Amino acid sequence: LDNRVPDWQKRQKALVKKQEKYERTRKQYEEVREEKNEAEIILEGCRAGLLAQKLKEEARIAIIDAAKEEFLKKGYKNASMRSISTKANMTVGNLYRYFKNKEEINRVIVKEPFQEINQVLKELTSNKLSMEISVFNVKADINELNLMMDQLAEKLVDIYESKKTEFNILMMNSKLNQEMIEWFSNAIHSLINQHFLLEGFSSEKKILSRSYAVSIFAGMKEIFRISSLEKEKLKSVVKIYLRSYLFLLDSDLRKLVS
């Protein structure tokens, strides 16, 4: 018998191999297609997430801009979340998804000038005084204190000139502003105790400290609100203003013990 494999069997085996190769290729193609579909789904999700994030950030910016306009026009006390939402072209309910109240919006607006003022205090006092520290522990005579007031005036005007809107809102009668006045009152009280050696007069010193803090803030607020002076002239006005209070404080305390 002829042991050679007939041609038809060879062709059959070749056909089987082709079919197996085709199946392997088809399965690989299906796997690649599934991976591609999954990748596209993930990519689409990322795009949707980025778009949502962008829209959210745009809405947040619109709220901040609307709140700035509202605060400057009506003042902090009379500003309302409803009016801010209208200016931002959204419902008041949607506004509350971003901020819980106008105080929170206010703090976001004034964050940069507040931090810059805090940094100035640290620099002028070698980190012995800041918004986190209300004990004025700096040894200086009256001339040195006057020089410190001049430097403070310079820095305040620089901050104001770079962020006028935010600075003016910071000076408004908000909860944060009241916290700043309370801090300033404590700092003045500490200054009195260290630089004007008075025994007793505890109640009087507290009243004077609070009164000076409130009046200094009120005057500064008015200076920056109405000022149309060019930068260097404004610095001169603020220097005179701060020095005058230091002089008055010294004068009042001398009268207190005389």
C-alpha positions as a Markdown table, in Angstrom:
| # | Residue | x | y | z |
|---|---|---|---|---|
| 1 | Leu | 0.0 | 0.0 | 0.0 |
| 2 | Asp | 1.1 | 3.5 | -0.6 |
| 3 | Asn | 1.9 | 5.1 | 2.8 |
| 4 | Arg | 1.9 | 8.6 | 1.5 |
| 5 | Val | -0.8 | 11.0 | 2.8 |
| 6 | Pro | -3.3 | 11.7 | 0.1 |
| 7 | Asp | -3.4 | 15.3 | -1.2 |
| 8 | Trp | -7.0 | 15.8 | 0.0 |
| 9 | Gln | -5.9 | 15.0 | 3.6 |
| 10 | Lys | -3.0 | 17.5 | 3.3 |
| 11 | Arg | -5.4 | 20.1 | 2.1 |
| 12 | Gln | -7.8 | 19.3 | 5.0 |
| 13 | Lys | -5.1 | 19.7 | 7.6 |
| 14 | Ala | -4.0 | 23.0 | 6.0 |
| 15 | Leu | -7.6 | 24.2 | 6.0 |
| 16 | Val | -7.9 | 23.3 | 9.7 |
| 17 | Lys | -4.7 | 25.2 | 10.5 |
| 18 | Lys | -6.1 | 28.3 | 8.6 |
| 19 | Gln | -9.3 | 28.1 | 10.5 |
| 20 | Glu | -7.4 | 27.8 | 13.9 |
| 21 | Lys | -5.3 | 30.8 | 12.9 |
| 22 | Tyr | -8.4 | 32.7 | 11.8 |
| 23 | Glu | -10.0 | 32.0 | 15.2 |
| 24 | Arg | -7.0 | 33.1 | 17.1 |
| 25 | Thr | -6.8 | 36.3 | 15.1 |
| 26 | Arg | -10.5 | 36.9 | 15.5 |
| 27 | Lys | -10.3 | 36.4 | 19.3 |
| 28 | Gln | -7.3 | 38.8 | 19.4 |
| 29 | Tyr | -9.3 | 41.3 | 17.4 |
| 30 | Glu | -12.3 | 41.0 | 19.7 |
| 31 | Glu | -10.0 | 41.5 | 22.8 |
| 32 | Val | -8.4 | 44.6 | 21.2 |
| 33 | Arg | -11.8 | 46.0 | 20.3 |
| 34 | Glu | -13.2 | 45.4 | 23.8 |
| 35 | Glu | -10.1 | 47.1 | 25.3 |
| 36 | Lys | -10.5 | 49.9 | 22.9 |
| 37 | Asn | -14.2 | 50.3 | 23.9 |
| 38 | Glu | -13.3 | 50.2 | 27.6 |
| 39 | Ala | -10.6 | 52.9 | 26.9 |
| 40 | Glu | -13.1 | 55.0 | 25.1 |
| 41 | Ile | -15.6 | 54.7 | 27.9 |
| 42 | Ile | -12.9 | 55.7 | 30.4 |
| 43 | Leu | -11.7 | 58.6 | 28.2 |
| 44 | Glu | -15.3 | 59.8 | 27.8 |
| 45 | Gly | -15.7 | 59.7 | 31.5 |
| 46 | Cys | -12.6 | 61.7 | 32.0 |
| 47 | Arg | -13.8 | 64.2 | 29.5 |
| 48 | Ala | -17.1 | 64.5 | 31.2 |
| 49 | Gly | -15.4 | 64.8 | 34.6 |
| 50 | Leu | -13.1 | 67.6 | 33.3 |
| 51 | Leu | -16.0 | 69.4 | 31.7 |
| 52 | Ala | -18.0 | 69.2 | 34.9 |
| 53 | Gln | -15.0 | 70.5 | 36.8 |
| 54 | Lys | -14.6 | 73.3 | 34.4 |
| 55 | Leu | -18.3 | 74.2 | 34.6 |
| 56 | Lys | -18.1 | 74.1 | 38.4 |
| 57 | Glu | -15.0 | 76.3 | 38.4 |
| 58 | Glu | -16.7 | 78.8 | 36.0 |
| 59 | Ala | -19.8 | 78.9 | 38.2 |
| 60 | Arg | -17.5 | 79.5 | 41.3 |
| 61 | Ile | -15.8 | 82.4 | 39.5 |
| 62 | Ala | -19.2 | 83.8 | 38.5 |
| 63 | Ile | -20.3 | 83.7 | 42.1 |
| 64 | Ile | -17.1 | 85.4 | 43.3 |
| 65 | Asp | -17.4 | 88.2 | 40.7 |
| 66 | Ala | -21.1 | 88.7 | 41.5 |
| 67 | Ala | -20.4 | 88.8 | 45.3 |
| 68 | Lys | -17.7 | 91.5 | 44.7 |
| 69 | Glu | -20.2 | 93.6 | 42.9 |
| 70 | Glu | -22.8 | 93.0 | 45.5 |
| 71 | Phe | -20.5 | 93.9 | 48.5 |
| 72 | Leu | -19.1 | 97.0 | 46.9 |
| 73 | Lys | -22.6 | 98.3 | 45.9 |
| 74 | Lys | -24.6 | 97.4 | 49.0 |
| 75 | Gly | -21.9 | 96.8 | 51.7 |
| 76 | Tyr | -21.5 | 93.5 | 53.5 |
| 77 | Lys | -24.5 | 93.9 | 55.8 |
| 78 | Asn | -27.0 | 94.6 | 53.1 |
| 79 | Ala | -25.7 | 92.1 | 50.6 |
| 80 | Ser | -27.8 | 89.0 | 50.1 |
| 81 | Met | -27.3 | 85.5 | 48.8 |
| 82 | Arg | -30.4 | 85.8 | 46.6 |
| 83 | Ser | -29.0 | 89.0 | 44.9 |
| 84 | Ile | -25.6 | 87.3 | 44.4 |
| 85 | Ser | -27.3 | 84.3 | 42.8 |
| 86 | Thr | -29.2 | 86.6 | 40.4 |
| 87 | Lys | -26.1 | 88.4 | 39.4 |
| 88 | Ala | -24.3 | 85.0 | 38.9 |
| 89 | Asn | -27.2 | 83.8 | 36.7 |
| 90 | Met | -28.1 | 80.8 | 38.9 |
| 91 | Thr | -30.8 | 79.8 | 41.4 |
| 92 | Val | -30.2 | 80.6 | 45.0 |
| 93 | Gly | -30.4 | 76.9 | 45.7 |
| 94 | Asn | -27.5 | 76.2 | 43.3 |
| 95 | Leu | -25.5 | 79.0 | 45.0 |
| 96 | Tyr | -25.8 | 77.2 | 48.3 |
| 97 | Arg | -24.2 | 74.2 | 46.7 |
| 98 | Tyr | -21.0 | 76.2 | 46.4 |
| 99 | Phe | -21.1 | 78.4 | 49.5 |
| 100 | Lys | -23.0 | 78.0 | 52.7 |
| 101 | Asn | -23.4 | 81.8 | 53.4 |
| 102 | Lys | -22.1 | 85.2 | 52.4 |
| 103 | Glu | -19.4 | 85.1 | 55.1 |
| 104 | Glu | -17.8 | 82.1 | 53.4 |
| 105 | Ile | -17.8 | 83.9 | 50.1 |
| 106 | Asn | -16.4 | 87.0 | 51.8 |
| 107 | Arg | -13.5 | 85.0 | 53.2 |
| 108 | Val | -12.6 | 83.6 | 49.8 |
| 109 | Ile | -12.6 | 87.1 | 48.2 |
| 110 | Val | -10.4 | 88.7 | 50.9 |
| 111 | Lys | -8.1 | 85.7 | 51.4 |
| 112 | Glu | -5.1 | 87.1 | 49.5 |
| 113 | Pro | -4.9 | 90.6 | 50.9 |
| 114 | Phe | -5.6 | 89.1 | 54.4 |
| 115 | Gln | -2.6 | 86.7 | 54.0 |
| 116 | Glu | -0.4 | 89.5 | 52.6 |
| 117 | Ile | -1.2 | 91.8 | 55.6 |
| 118 | Asn | -0.4 | 88.9 | 57.9 |
| 119 | Gln | 2.9 | 88.3 | 56.2 |
| 120 | Val | 3.7 | 92.1 | 56.5 |
| 121 | Leu | 3.1 | 91.9 | 60.3 |
| 122 | Lys | 5.5 | 88.9 | 60.6 |
| 123 | Glu | 8.2 | 90.7 | 58.5 |
| 124 | Leu | 8.0 | 93.9 | 60.5 |
| 125 | Thr | 8.2 | 92.2 | 63.9 |
| 126 | Ser | 10.5 | 89.3 | 63.0 |
| 127 | Asn | 7.6 | 86.8 | 63.4 |
| 128 | Lys | 6.7 | 88.1 | 66.8 |
| 129 | Leu | 3.3 | 89.4 | 65.7 |
| 130 | Ser | 0.8 | 87.9 | 63.3 |
| 131 | Met | -3.0 | 87.4 | 62.9 |
| 132 | Glu | -2.5 | 84.2 | 64.8 |
| 133 | Ile | -0.7 | 86.0 | 67.7 |
| 134 | Ser | -2.4 | 89.0 | 69.4 |
| 135 | Val | 0.3 | 89.6 | 72.0 |
| 136 | Phe | 2.6 | 92.4 | 70.9 |
| 137 | Asn | 5.9 | 91.2 | 72.2 |
| 138 | Val | 8.3 | 93.7 | 70.4 |
| 139 | Lys | 10.6 | 95.9 | 72.4 |
| 140 | Ala | 10.8 | 99.3 | 70.8 |
| 141 | Asp | 10.7 | 103.0 | 71.9 |
| 142 | Ile | 8.3 | 105.5 | 70.5 |
| 143 | Asn | 10.6 | 106.5 | 67.6 |
| 144 | Glu | 11.0 | 102.9 | 66.6 |
| 145 | Leu | 7.2 | 102.4 | 66.8 |
| 146 | Asn | 6.7 | 105.4 | 64.5 |
| 147 | Leu | 9.1 | 103.9 | 62.0 |
| 148 | Met | 7.2 | 100.6 | 62.2 |
| 149 | Met | 4.0 | 102.5 | 61.5 |
| 150 | Asp | 5.6 | 104.1 | 58.4 |
| 151 | Gln | 6.7 | 100.7 | 57.1 |
| 152 | Leu | 3.2 | 99.3 | 57.8 |
| 153 | Ala | 1.6 | 102.2 | 55.9 |
| 154 | Glu | 3.9 | 101.6 | 52.9 |
| 155 | Lys | 3.0 | 97.9 | 52.8 |
| 156 | Leu | -0.7 | 98.4 | 53.3 |
| 157 | Val | -0.9 | 100.9 | 50.4 |
| 158 | Asp | 1.1 | 98.5 | 48.2 |
| 159 | Ile | -1.4 | 95.7 | 49.0 |
| 160 | Tyr | -4.3 | 98.1 | 48.4 |
| 161 | Glu | -3.0 | 99.2 | 45.0 |
| 162 | Ser | -2.6 | 95.6 | 43.8 |
| 163 | Lys | -6.0 | 94.4 | 45.1 |
| 164 | Lys | -8.3 | 97.4 | 45.5 |
| 165 | Thr | -11.6 | 95.6 | 45.3 |
| 166 | Glu | -10.6 | 92.8 | 47.7 |
| 167 | Phe | -8.9 | 95.2 | 50.1 |
| 168 | Asn | -12.0 | 97.4 | 50.3 |
| 169 | Ile | -14.2 | 94.4 | 50.9 |
| 170 | Leu | -11.8 | 93.2 | 53.7 |
| 171 | Met | -12.4 | 96.6 | 55.4 |
| 172 | Met | -16.1 | 96.1 | 55.5 |
| 173 | Asn | -18.0 | 95.2 | 58.6 |
| 174 | Ser | -18.0 | 91.4 | 58.2 |
| 175 | Lys | -17.5 | 88.8 | 60.8 |
| 176 | Leu | -13.8 | 88.5 | 59.7 |
| 177 | Asn | -13.4 | 92.3 | 60.0 |
| 178 | Gln | -14.8 | 92.1 | 63.5 |
| 179 | Glu | -12.3 | 89.3 | 64.3 |
| 180 | Met | -9.5 | 91.6 | 62.9 |
| 181 | Ile | -10.7 | 94.5 | 65.1 |
| 182 | Glu | -10.7 | 92.2 | 68.2 |
| 183 | Trp | -7.2 | 91.0 | 67.3 |
| 184 | Phe | -6.1 | 94.7 | 66.9 |
| 185 | Ser | -7.6 | 95.6 | 70.2 |
| 186 | Asn | -5.7 | 92.8 | 71.9 |
| 187 | Ala | -2.5 | 93.9 | 70.2 |
| 188 | Ile | -3.0 | 97.6 | 71.3 |
| 189 | His | -3.7 | 96.4 | 74.8 |
| 190 | Ser | -0.5 | 94.4 | 74.8 |
| 191 | Leu | 1.4 | 97.4 | 73.4 |
| 192 | Ile | 0.1 | 99.6 | 76.2 |
| 193 | Asn | 1.2 | 97.1 | 78.8 |
| 194 | Gln | 4.7 | 96.8 | 77.4 |
| 195 | His | 5.5 | 100.3 | 76.2 |
| 196 | Phe | 3.5 | 102.5 | 78.6 |
| 197 | Leu | 4.3 | 101.2 | 82.0 |
| 198 | Leu | 1.0 | 101.6 | 83.9 |
| 199 | Glu | 0.1 | 99.9 | 87.1 |
| 200 | Gly | -3.5 | 99.2 | 87.5 |
| 201 | Phe | -6.0 | 101.0 | 85.2 |
| 202 | Ser | -7.0 | 97.6 | 83.9 |
| 203 | Ser | -10.6 | 98.6 | 82.8 |
| 204 | Glu | -9.4 | 101.9 | 81.3 |
| 205 | Lys | -6.7 | 100.2 | 79.2 |
| 206 | Lys | -9.2 | 97.7 | 77.8 |
| 207 | Ile | -11.7 | 100.4 | 76.9 |
| 208 | Leu | -9.0 | 102.5 | 75.3 |
| 209 | Ser | -7.6 | 99.6 | 73.3 |
| 210 | Arg | -11.0 | 98.7 | 71.9 |
| 211 | Ser | -11.9 | 102.3 | 71.1 |
| 212 | Tyr | -8.6 | 102.8 | 69.3 |
| 213 | Ala | -8.9 | 99.6 | 67.3 |
| 214 | Val | -12.5 | 100.4 | 66.2 |
| 215 | Ser | -11.7 | 104.0 | 65.2 |
| 216 | Ile | -8.4 | 103.2 | 63.4 |
| 217 | Phe | -10.2 | 100.6 | 61.3 |
| 218 | Ala | -13.1 | 103.0 | 60.6 |
| 219 | Gly | -10.7 | 105.7 | 59.5 |
| 220 | Met | -8.6 | 103.4 | 57.3 |
| 221 | Lys | -11.7 | 102.0 | 55.7 |
| 222 | Glu | -12.8 | 105.6 | 54.8 |
| 223 | Ile | -9.3 | 106.6 | 53.5 |
| 224 | Phe | -9.1 | 103.7 | 51.1 |
| 225 | Arg | -12.7 | 103.9 | 50.1 |
| 226 | Ile | -12.7 | 107.5 | 49.0 |
| 227 | Ser | -9.1 | 108.0 | 48.1 |
| 228 | Ser | -8.3 | 109.1 | 44.5 |
| 229 | Leu | -4.7 | 110.0 | 45.4 |
| 230 | Glu | -1.8 | 108.6 | 43.5 |
| 231 | Lys | 0.2 | 105.9 | 45.3 |
| 232 | Glu | 3.0 | 107.9 | 47.0 |
| 233 | Lys | 0.6 | 110.6 | 48.3 |
| 234 | Leu | -1.7 | 107.9 | 49.7 |
| 235 | Lys | 1.2 | 106.4 | 51.5 |
| 236 | Ser | 1.9 | 109.8 | 53.1 |
| 237 | Val | -1.7 | 110.1 | 54.3 |
| 238 | Val | -1.8 | 106.7 | 55.8 |
| 239 | Lys | 1.6 | 107.3 | 57.5 |
| 240 | Ile | 0.3 | 110.5 | 59.1 |
| 241 | Tyr | -2.9 | 108.8 | 60.1 |
| 242 | Leu | -1.2 | 105.9 | 61.9 |
| 243 | Arg | 1.4 | 108.1 | 63.5 |
| 244 | Ser | -1.3 | 110.4 | 64.8 |
| 245 | Tyr | -3.0 | 107.5 | 66.6 |
| 246 | Leu | 0.3 | 106.5 | 68.2 |
| 247 | Phe | 0.7 | 110.1 | 69.3 |
| 248 | Leu | -2.8 | 110.3 | 70.7 |
| 249 | Leu | -2.4 | 107.0 | 72.5 |
| 250 | Asp | 0.8 | 108.2 | 74.1 |
| 251 | Ser | -1.0 | 111.5 | 75.0 |
| 252 | Asp | -4.1 | 109.8 | 76.4 |
| 253 | Leu | -2.1 | 107.4 | 78.6 |
| 254 | Arg | 0.0 | 110.3 | 80.0 |
| 255 | Lys | -3.2 | 112.0 | 80.9 |
| 256 | Leu | -4.5 | 108.8 | 82.5 |
| 257 | Val | -1.7 | 108.7 | 85.0 |
| 258 | Ser | -1.3 | 112.4 | 85.6 |
